[in-house]
């Protein structure tokens, strides 16, 4: 039964006491605005110091650091695609972000992981399309893997929550 392993909440992801939170990073991994800025502010300067040693990350891939001052033990920094109209491999790259993040979560024995809506802010990916991709990628993973046990998709505001809830209903 995968349904209880996948949930939607409205929250500031930096407050969640899960094993790993995912960051919607850019390929420098050196911080930015949106959820990336919020995570770096909440984690403190040690996170940037650790990120400096990672050598960046290509789009569609992810790298892991400690959580520093966050309640989460790990931060998985995933680099989503910039939306360029949908014909530049954006869907596949976004799917890859989720799968690579889950692969890292599993490798670090994470029981619980929380994702923001990667690429749907500054990178301009349409929110409903991104929600469908997120659910498909997470369900596909959960069907064949025991870890992480639970995945939380985090909506930052009420509109994002409605979009994720309607994608969850369509998908289940
Ligand atoms: N908790 C949960 N979700 C959040 C939070 C938060 N504290 N803050 C924002 N969101 P974005 P992107 C939501 O723009 O589109 C950065 O500069 C937000 O409402 O953070 O992947 C990076 O360095 C939206 O739904 O990420 C990159 O340069 C979602 O998180 C670039 O932005 C993603 O929005 C990445 O752009």
PDB file of N, CA and C in Angstrom, residues 48-131:
ATOM      1  N   UNK A  48      26.633  26.601   3.725  1.00  0.00           N
ATOM      2  CA  UNK A  48      27.333  27.156   2.551  1.00  0.00           C
ATOM      3  C   UNK A  48      28.773  26.655   2.509  1.00  0.00           C
ATOM      4  N   UNK A  49      29.415  26.604   3.661  1.00  0.00           N
ATOM      5  CA  UNK A  49      30.804  26.098   3.702  1.00  0.00           C
ATOM      6  C   UNK A  49      30.860  24.674   3.161  1.00  0.00           C
ATOM      7  N   UNK A  50      29.912  23.842   3.564  1.00  0.00           N
ATOM      8  CA  UNK A  50      29.907  22.458   3.068  1.00  0.00           C
ATOM      9  C   UNK A  50      29.595  22.424   1.570  1.00  0.00           C
ATOM     10  N   UNK A  51      28.667  23.265   1.134  1.00  0.00           N
ATOM     11  CA  UNK A  51      28.298  23.292  -0.294  1.00  0.00           C
ATOM     12  C   UNK A  51      29.476  23.707  -1.175  1.00  0.00           C
ATOM     13  N   UNK A  52      30.324  24.572  -0.647  1.00  0.00           N
ATOM     14  CA  UNK A  52      31.485  25.039  -1.437  1.00  0.00           C
ATOM     15  C   UNK A  52      32.392  23.885  -1.842  1.00  0.00           C
ATOM     16  N   UNK A  53      32.373  22.829  -1.071  1.00  0.00           N
ATOM     17  CA  UNK A  53      33.219  21.680  -1.367  1.00  0.00           C
ATOM     18  C   UNK A  53      32.608  20.683  -2.338  1.00  0.00           C
ATOM     19  N   UNK A  54      31.386  20.938  -2.808  1.00  0.00           N
ATOM     20  CA  UNK A  54      30.694  19.942  -3.632  1.00  0.00           C
ATOM     21  C   UNK A  54      30.962  20.093  -5.122  1.00  0.00           C
ATOM     22  N   UNK A  55      31.481  21.246  -5.529  1.00  0.00           N
ATOM     23  CA  UNK A  55      31.812  21.432  -6.945  1.00  0.00           C
ATOM     24  C   UNK A  55      30.597  21.565  -7.851  1.00  0.00           C
ATOM     25  N   UNK A  56      29.494  22.066  -7.329  1.00  0.00           N
ATOM     26  CA  UNK A  56      28.303  22.264  -8.145  1.00  0.00           C
ATOM     27  C   UNK A  56      27.598  20.964  -8.479  1.00  0.00           C
ATOM     28  N   UNK A  57      26.547  21.071  -9.303  1.00  0.00           N
ATOM     29  CA  UNK A  57      25.715  19.903  -9.604  1.00  0.00           C
ATOM     30  C   UNK A  57      24.966  20.165 -10.912  1.00  0.00           C
ATOM     31  N   UNK A  58      24.968  19.200 -11.844  1.00  0.00           N
ATOM     32  CA  UNK A  58      24.242  19.417 -13.099  1.00  0.00           C
ATOM     33  C   UNK A  58      22.714  19.404 -12.899  1.00  0.00           C
ATOM     34  N   UNK A  59      22.000  20.008 -13.816  1.00  0.00           N
ATOM     35  CA  UNK A  59      20.528  19.986 -13.798  1.00  0.00           C
ATOM     36  C   UNK A  59      20.029  18.541 -13.875  1.00  0.00           C
ATOM     37  N   UNK A  60      19.026  18.245 -13.045  1.00  0.00           N
ATOM     38  CA  UNK A  60      18.458  16.892 -13.023  1.00  0.00           C
ATOM     39  C   UNK A  60      19.165  15.964 -12.040  1.00  0.00           C
ATOM     40  N   UNK A  61      20.240  16.451 -11.419  1.00  0.00           N
ATOM     41  CA  UNK A  61      20.987  15.638 -10.455  1.00  0.00           C
ATOM     42  C   UNK A  61      20.834  16.227  -9.053  1.00  0.00           C
ATOM     43  N   UNK A  62      21.434  15.557  -8.078  1.00  0.00           N
ATOM     44  CA  UNK A  62      21.317  16.011  -6.685  1.00  0.00           C
ATOM     45  C   UNK A  62      22.572  15.631  -5.904  1.00  0.00           C
ATOM     46  N   UNK A  63      22.861  16.404  -4.862  1.00  0.00           N
ATOM     47  CA  UNK A  63      23.970  16.104  -3.952  1.00  0.00           C
ATOM     48  C   UNK A  63      23.510  16.323  -2.515  1.00  0.00           C
ATOM     49  N   UNK A  64      24.152  15.639  -1.586  1.00  0.00           N
ATOM     50  CA  UNK A  64      23.676  15.663  -0.204  1.00  0.00           C
ATOM     51  C   UNK A  64      24.681  16.356   0.716  1.00  0.00           C
ATOM     52  N   UNK A  65      24.136  17.082   1.705  1.00  0.00           N
ATOM     53  CA  UNK A  65      24.956  17.652   2.790  1.00  0.00           C
ATOM     54  C   UNK A  65      24.266  17.343   4.113  1.00  0.00           C
ATOM     55  N   UNK A  66      24.936  17.724   5.193  1.00  0.00           N
ATOM     56  CA  UNK A  66      24.297  17.669   6.501  1.00  0.00           C
ATOM     57  C   UNK A  66      23.245  18.763   6.621  1.00  0.00           C
ATOM     58  N   UNK A  67      22.443  18.663   7.678  1.00  0.00           N
ATOM     59  CA  UNK A  67      21.377  19.642   7.898  1.00  0.00           C
ATOM     60  C   UNK A  67      21.804  20.837   8.739  1.00  0.00           C
ATOM     61  N   UNK A  68      23.004  20.759   9.333  1.00  0.00           N
ATOM     62  CA  UNK A  68      23.518  21.856  10.168  1.00  0.00           C
ATOM     63  C   UNK A  68      22.484  22.254  11.220  1.00  0.00           C
ATOM     64  N   UNK A  69      22.003  23.492  11.239  1.00  0.00           N
ATOM     65  CA  UNK A  69      21.078  23.908  12.318  1.00  0.00           C
ATOM     66  C   UNK A  69      19.607  23.575  12.038  1.00  0.00           C
ATOM     67  N   UNK A  70      19.345  22.897  10.937  1.00  0.00           N
ATOM     68  CA  UNK A  70      17.961  22.507  10.619  1.00  0.00           C
ATOM     69  C   UNK A  70      17.534  21.325  11.476  1.00  0.00           C
ATOM     70  N   UNK A  71      16.227  21.144  11.673  1.00  0.00           N
ATOM     71  CA  UNK A  71      15.772  19.905  12.326  1.00  0.00           C
ATOM     72  C   UNK A  71      16.067  18.658  11.478  1.00  0.00           C
ATOM     73  N   UNK A  72      16.128  18.816  10.164  1.00  0.00           N
ATOM     74  CA  UNK A  72      16.429  17.679   9.275  1.00  0.00           C
ATOM     75  C   UNK A  72      17.904  17.301   9.380  1.00  0.00           C
ATOM     76  N   UNK A  73      18.187  15.988   9.309  1.00  0.00           N
ATOM     77  CA  UNK A  73      19.588  15.524   9.392  1.00  0.00           C
ATOM     78  C   UNK A  73      20.372  15.809   8.132  1.00  0.00           C
ATOM     79  N   UNK A  74      19.682  15.753   6.992  1.00  0.00           N
ATOM     80  CA  UNK A  74      20.344  15.953   5.700  1.00  0.00           C
ATOM     81  C   UNK A  74      19.575  16.973   4.865  1.00  0.00           C
ATOM     82  N   UNK A  75      20.336  17.641   3.976  1.00  0.00           N
ATOM     83  CA  UNK A  75      19.724  18.417   2.898  1.00  0.00           C
ATOM     84  C   UNK A  75      20.180  17.780   1.582  1.00  0.00           C
ATOM     85  N   UNK A  76      19.199  17.447   0.755  1.00  0.00           N
ATOM     86  CA  UNK A  76      19.500  16.924  -0.575  1.00  0.00           C
ATOM     87  C   UNK A  76      19.262  18.065  -1.558  1.00  0.00           C
ATOM     88  N   UNK A  77      20.342  18.518  -2.182  1.00  0.00           N
ATOM     89  CA  UNK A  77      20.266  19.678  -3.073  1.00  0.00           C
ATOM     90  C   UNK A  77      20.026  19.190  -4.496  1.00  0.00           C
ATOM     91  N   UNK A  78      18.815  19.409  -4.995  1.00  0.00           N
ATOM     92  CA  UNK A  78      18.459  18.978  -6.353  1.00  0.00           C
ATOM     93  C   UNK A  78      18.379  20.206  -7.254  1.00  0.00           C
ATOM     94  N   UNK A  79      18.861  20.053  -8.473  1.00  0.00           N
ATOM     95  CA  UNK A  79      18.851  21.181  -9.410  1.00  0.00           C
ATOM     96  C   UNK A  79      17.782  20.920 -10.471  1.00  0.00           C
ATOM     97  N   UNK A  80      16.681  21.645 -10.349  1.00  0.00           N
ATOM     98  CA  UNK A  80      15.577  21.492 -11.291  1.00  0.00           C
ATOM     99  C   UNK A  80      15.849  22.239 -12.583  1.00  0.00           C
ATOM    100  N   UNK A  81      15.072  21.898 -13.636  1.00  0.00           N
ATOM    101  CA  UNK A  81      15.216  22.595 -14.908  1.00  0.00           C
ATOM    102  C   UNK A  81      14.524  23.960 -14.892  1.00  0.00           C
ATOM    103  N   UNK A  82      15.094  24.905 -15.626  1.00  0.00           N
ATOM    104  CA  UNK A  82      14.398  26.162 -15.916  1.00  0.00           C
ATOM    105  C   UNK A  82      13.354  25.844 -16.990  1.00  0.00           C
ATOM    106  N   UNK A  83      12.113  26.320 -16.787  1.00  0.00           N
ATOM    107  CA  UNK A  83      11.052  26.081 -17.774  1.00  0.00           C
ATOM    108  C   UNK A  83      11.332  26.897 -19.042  1.00  0.00           C
ATOM    109  N   UNK A  84      11.428  26.196 -20.189  1.00  0.00           N
ATOM    110  CA  UNK A  84      11.670  26.892 -21.456  1.00  0.00           C
ATOM    111  C   UNK A  84      10.587  26.569 -22.480  1.00  0.00           C
ATOM    112  N   UNK A  85       9.390  26.216 -21.992  1.00  0.00           N
ATOM    113  CA  UNK A  85       8.284  25.943 -22.898  1.00  0.00           C
ATOM    114  C   UNK A  85       7.904  24.478 -22.973  1.00  0.00           C
ATOM    115  N   UNK A  86       8.708  23.597 -22.432  1.00  0.00           N
ATOM    116  CA  UNK A  86       8.328  22.197 -22.318  1.00  0.00           C
ATOM    117  C   UNK A  86       8.935  21.264 -23.350  1.00  0.00           C
ATOM    118  N   UNK A  87       9.683  21.808 -24.306  1.00  0.00           N
ATOM    119  CA  UNK A  87      10.265  20.966 -25.364  1.00  0.00           C
ATOM    120  C   UNK A  87      11.764  20.762 -25.184  1.00  0.00           C
ATOM    121  N   UNK A  88      12.288  21.156 -24.048  1.00  0.00           N
ATOM    122  CA  UNK A  88      13.740  21.084 -23.832  1.00  0.00           C
ATOM    123  C   UNK A  88      14.100  20.023 -22.793  1.00  0.00           C
ATOM    124  N   UNK A  89      13.265  18.995 -22.687  1.00  0.00           N
ATOM    125  CA  UNK A  89      13.553  17.917 -21.745  1.00  0.00           C
ATOM    126  C   UNK A  89      13.216  18.264 -20.307  1.00  0.00           C
ATOM    127  N   UNK A  90      12.397  19.302 -20.122  1.00  0.00           N
ATOM    128  CA  UNK A  90      12.098  19.748 -18.751  1.00  0.00           C
ATOM    129  C   UNK A  90      11.428  18.654 -17.912  1.00  0.00           C
ATOM    130  N   UNK A  91      10.453  17.939 -18.511  1.00  0.00           N
ATOM    131  CA  UNK A  91       9.736  16.908 -17.743  1.00  0.00           C
ATOM    132  C   UNK A  91      10.700  15.825 -17.258  1.00  0.00           C
ATOM    133  N   UNK A  92      11.549  15.359 -18.158  1.00  0.00           N
ATOM    134  CA  UNK A  92      12.490  14.282 -17.812  1.00  0.00           C
ATOM    135  C   UNK A  92      13.492  14.760 -16.758  1.00  0.00           C
ATOM    136  N   UNK A  93      13.930  16.006 -16.899  1.00  0.00           N
ATOM    137  CA  UNK A  93      14.893  16.532 -15.921  1.00  0.00           C
ATOM    138  C   UNK A  93      14.251  16.674 -14.541  1.00  0.00           C
ATOM    139  N   UNK A  94      12.985  17.074 -14.508  1.00  0.00           N
ATOM    140  CA  UNK A  94      12.303  17.192 -13.211  1.00  0.00           C
ATOM    141  C   UNK A  94      12.088  15.802 -12.599  1.00  0.00           C
ATOM    142  N   UNK A  95      11.668  14.841 -13.407  1.00  0.00           N
ATOM    143  CA  UNK A  95      11.543  13.460 -12.925  1.00  0.00           C
ATOM    144  C   UNK A  95      12.863  12.981 -12.342  1.00  0.00           C
ATOM    145  N   UNK A  96      13.938  13.279 -13.034  1.00  0.00           N
ATOM    146  CA  UNK A  96      15.267  12.861 -12.583  1.00  0.00           C
ATOM    147  C   UNK A  96      15.624  13.483 -11.228  1.00  0.00           C
ATOM    148  N   UNK A  97      15.237  14.741 -11.006  1.00  0.00           N
ATOM    149  CA  UNK A  97      15.484  15.379  -9.699  1.00  0.00           C
ATOM    150  C   UNK A  97      14.862  14.562  -8.574  1.00  0.00           C
ATOM    151  N   UNK A  98      13.608  14.154  -8.777  1.00  0.00           N
ATOM    152  CA  UNK A  98      12.920  13.391  -7.724  1.00  0.00           C
ATOM    153  C   UNK A  98      13.587  12.036  -7.538  1.00  0.00           C
ATOM    154  N   UNK A  99      13.869  11.349  -8.628  1.00  0.00           N
ATOM    155  CA  UNK A  99      14.445  10.003  -8.503  1.00  0.00           C
ATOM    156  C   UNK A  99      15.848  10.042  -7.896  1.00  0.00           C
ATOM    157  N   UNK A 100      16.656  10.988  -8.328  1.00  0.00           N
ATOM    158  CA  UNK A 100      18.026  11.090  -7.791  1.00  0.00           C
ATOM    159  C   UNK A 100      18.001  11.479  -6.311  1.00  0.00           C
ATOM    160  N   UNK A 101      17.063  12.341  -5.944  1.00  0.00           N
ATOM    161  CA  UNK A 101      16.944  12.723  -4.531  1.00  0.00           C
ATOM    162  C   UNK A 101      16.533  11.516  -3.693  1.00  0.00           C
ATOM    163  N   UNK A 102      15.593  10.734  -4.211  1.00  0.00           N
ATOM    164  CA  UNK A 102      15.135   9.555  -3.464  1.00  0.00           C
ATOM    165  C   UNK A 102      16.239   8.504  -3.387  1.00  0.00           C
ATOM    166  N   UNK A 103      17.027   8.397  -4.446  1.00  0.00           N
ATOM    167  CA  UNK A 103      18.157   7.467  -4.432  1.00  0.00           C
ATOM    168  C   UNK A 103      19.156   7.860  -3.329  1.00  0.00           C
ATOM    169  N   UNK A 104      19.436   9.153  -3.215  1.00  0.00           N
ATOM    170  CA  UNK A 104      20.351   9.624  -2.160  1.00  0.00           C
ATOM    171  C   UNK A 104      19.735   9.429  -0.778  1.00  0.00           C
ATOM    172  N   UNK A 105      18.444   9.680  -0.656  1.00  0.00           N
ATOM    173  CA  UNK A 105      17.766   9.481   0.637  1.00  0.00           C
ATOM    174  C   UNK A 105      17.886   8.012   1.056  1.00  0.00           C
ATOM    175  N   UNK A 106      17.662   7.126   0.121  1.00  0.00           N
ATOM    176  CA  UNK A 106      17.788   5.687   0.408  1.00  0.00           C
ATOM    177  C   UNK A 106      19.222   5.344   0.809  1.00  0.00           C
ATOM    178  N   UNK A 107      20.181   5.871   0.069  1.00  0.00           N
ATOM    179  CA  UNK A 107      21.595   5.569   0.349  1.00  0.00           C
ATOM    180  C   UNK A 107      21.997   6.054   1.739  1.00  0.00           C
ATOM    181  N   UNK A 108      21.334   7.086   2.239  1.00  0.00           N
ATOM    182  CA  UNK A 108      21.628   7.614   3.578  1.00  0.00           C
ATOM    183  C   UNK A 108      20.637   7.094   4.619  1.00  0.00           C
ATOM    184  N   UNK A 109      19.928   6.028   4.256  1.00  0.00           N
ATOM    185  CA  UNK A 109      19.031   5.320   5.187  1.00  0.00           C
ATOM    186  C   UNK A 109      17.947   6.230   5.756  1.00  0.00           C
ATOM    187  N   UNK A 110      17.468   7.166   4.948  1.00  0.00           N
ATOM    188  CA  UNK A 110      16.422   8.083   5.430  1.00  0.00           C
ATOM    189  C   UNK A 110      15.067   7.389   5.442  1.00  0.00           C
ATOM    190  N   UNK A 111      14.382   7.510   6.572  1.00  0.00           N
ATOM    191  CA  UNK A 111      13.017   6.988   6.685  1.00  0.00           C
ATOM    192  C   UNK A 111      12.011   7.975   6.096  1.00  0.00           C
ATOM    193  N   UNK A 112      12.330   9.254   6.215  1.00  0.00           N
ATOM    194  CA  UNK A 112      11.378  10.290   5.802  1.00  0.00           C
ATOM    195  C   UNK A 112      12.097  11.388   5.028  1.00  0.00           C
ATOM    196  N   UNK A 113      11.440  11.843   3.970  1.00  0.00           N
ATOM    197  CA  UNK A 113      12.017  12.907   3.141  1.00  0.00           C
ATOM    198  C   UNK A 113      10.896  13.849   2.713  1.00  0.00           C
ATOM    199  N   UNK A 114      11.215  15.131   2.655  1.00  0.00           N
ATOM    200  CA  UNK A 114      10.224  16.139   2.243  1.00  0.00           C
ATOM    201  C   UNK A 114      10.767  16.928   1.061  1.00  0.00           C
ATOM    202  N   UNK A 115       9.892  17.136   0.067  1.00  0.00           N
ATOM    203  CA  UNK A 115      10.254  17.881  -1.148  1.00  0.00           C
ATOM    204  C   UNK A 115       9.487  19.187  -1.239  1.00  0.00           C
ATOM    205  N   UNK A 116      10.128  20.277  -1.647  1.00  0.00           N
ATOM    206  CA  UNK A 116       9.377  21.449  -2.093  1.00  0.00           C
ATOM    207  C   UNK A 116       8.964  21.194  -3.548  1.00  0.00           C
ATOM    208  N   UNK A 117       8.159  22.092  -4.090  1.00  0.00           N
ATOM    209  CA  UNK A 117       7.737  21.961  -5.497  1.00  0.00           C
ATOM    210  C   UNK A 117       8.870  22.497  -6.385  1.00  0.00           C
ATOM    211  N   UNK A 118       9.834  21.604  -6.629  1.00  0.00           N
ATOM    212  CA  UNK A 118      11.055  21.964  -7.372  1.00  0.00           C
ATOM    213  C   UNK A 118      10.696  22.610  -8.723  1.00  0.00           C
ATOM    214  N   UNK A 119      11.387  23.666  -9.048  1.00  0.00           N
ATOM    215  CA  UNK A 119      11.300  24.396 -10.336  1.00  0.00           C
ATOM    216  C   UNK A 119      10.054  25.250 -10.518  1.00  0.00           C
ATOM    217  N   UNK A 120       9.104  25.206  -9.565  1.00  0.00           N
ATOM    218  CA  UNK A 120       7.826  25.907  -9.803  1.00  0.00           C
ATOM    219  C   UNK A 120       7.824  27.367  -9.345  1.00  0.00           C
ATOM    220  N   UNK A 121       8.938  27.842  -8.797  1.00  0.00           N
ATOM    221  CA  UNK A 121       9.015  29.236  -8.362  1.00  0.00           C
ATOM    222  C   UNK A 121       9.799  30.046  -9.394  1.00  0.00           C
ATOM    223  N   UNK A 122      10.995  30.424  -9.037  1.00  0.00           N
ATOM    224  CA  UNK A 122      11.853  31.248  -9.890  1.00  0.00           C
ATOM    225  C   UNK A 122      12.085  30.575 -11.253  1.00  0.00           C
ATOM    226  N   UNK A 123      12.124  29.265 -11.319  1.00  0.00           N
ATOM    227  CA  UNK A 123      12.406  28.549 -12.578  1.00  0.00           C
ATOM    228  C   UNK A 123      11.180  28.389 -13.472  1.00  0.00           C
ATOM    229  N   UNK A 124       9.976  28.772 -12.998  1.00  0.00           N
ATOM    230  CA  UNK A 124       8.817  28.961 -13.876  1.00  0.00           C
ATOM    231  C   UNK A 124       8.106  27.733 -14.404  1.00  0.00           C
ATOM    232  N   UNK A 125       8.386  26.549 -13.854  1.00  0.00           N
ATOM    233  CA  UNK A 125       7.710  25.329 -14.323  1.00  0.00           C
ATOM    234  C   UNK A 125       6.228  25.404 -13.946  1.00  0.00           C
ATOM    235  N   UNK A 126       5.285  25.107 -14.852  1.00  0.00           N
ATOM    236  CA  UNK A 126       3.862  25.154 -14.491  1.00  0.00           C
ATOM    237  C   UNK A 126       3.566  24.238 -13.304  1.00  0.00           C
ATOM    238  N   UNK A 127       2.841  24.783 -12.322  1.00  0.00           N
ATOM    239  CA  UNK A 127       2.677  24.071 -11.045  1.00  0.00           C
ATOM    240  C   UNK A 127       1.911  22.761 -11.169  1.00  0.00           C
ATOM    241  N   UNK A 128       0.822  22.754 -11.982  1.00  0.00           N
ATOM    242  CA  UNK A 128       0.036  21.512 -12.051  1.00  0.00           C
ATOM    243  C   UNK A 128       0.810  20.419 -12.787  1.00  0.00           C
ATOM    244  N   UNK A 129       1.520  20.804 -13.825  1.00  0.00           N
ATOM    245  CA  UNK A 129       2.331  19.830 -14.556  1.00  0.00           C
ATOM    246  C   UNK A 129       3.435  19.263 -13.648  1.00  0.00           C
ATOM    247  N   UNK A 130       4.074  20.154 -12.878  1.00  0.00           N
ATOM    248  CA  UNK A 130       5.133  19.717 -11.954  1.00  0.00           C
ATOM    249  C   UNK A 130       4.570  18.801 -10.869  1.00  0.00           C
ATOM    250  N   UNK A 131       3.346  19.082 -10.422  1.00  0.00           N
ATOM    251  CA  UNK A 131       2.732  18.238  -9.381  1.00  0.00           C
ATOM    252  C   UNK A 131       2.498  16.826  -9.914  1.00  0.00           C
TER     253      UNK A 131
END
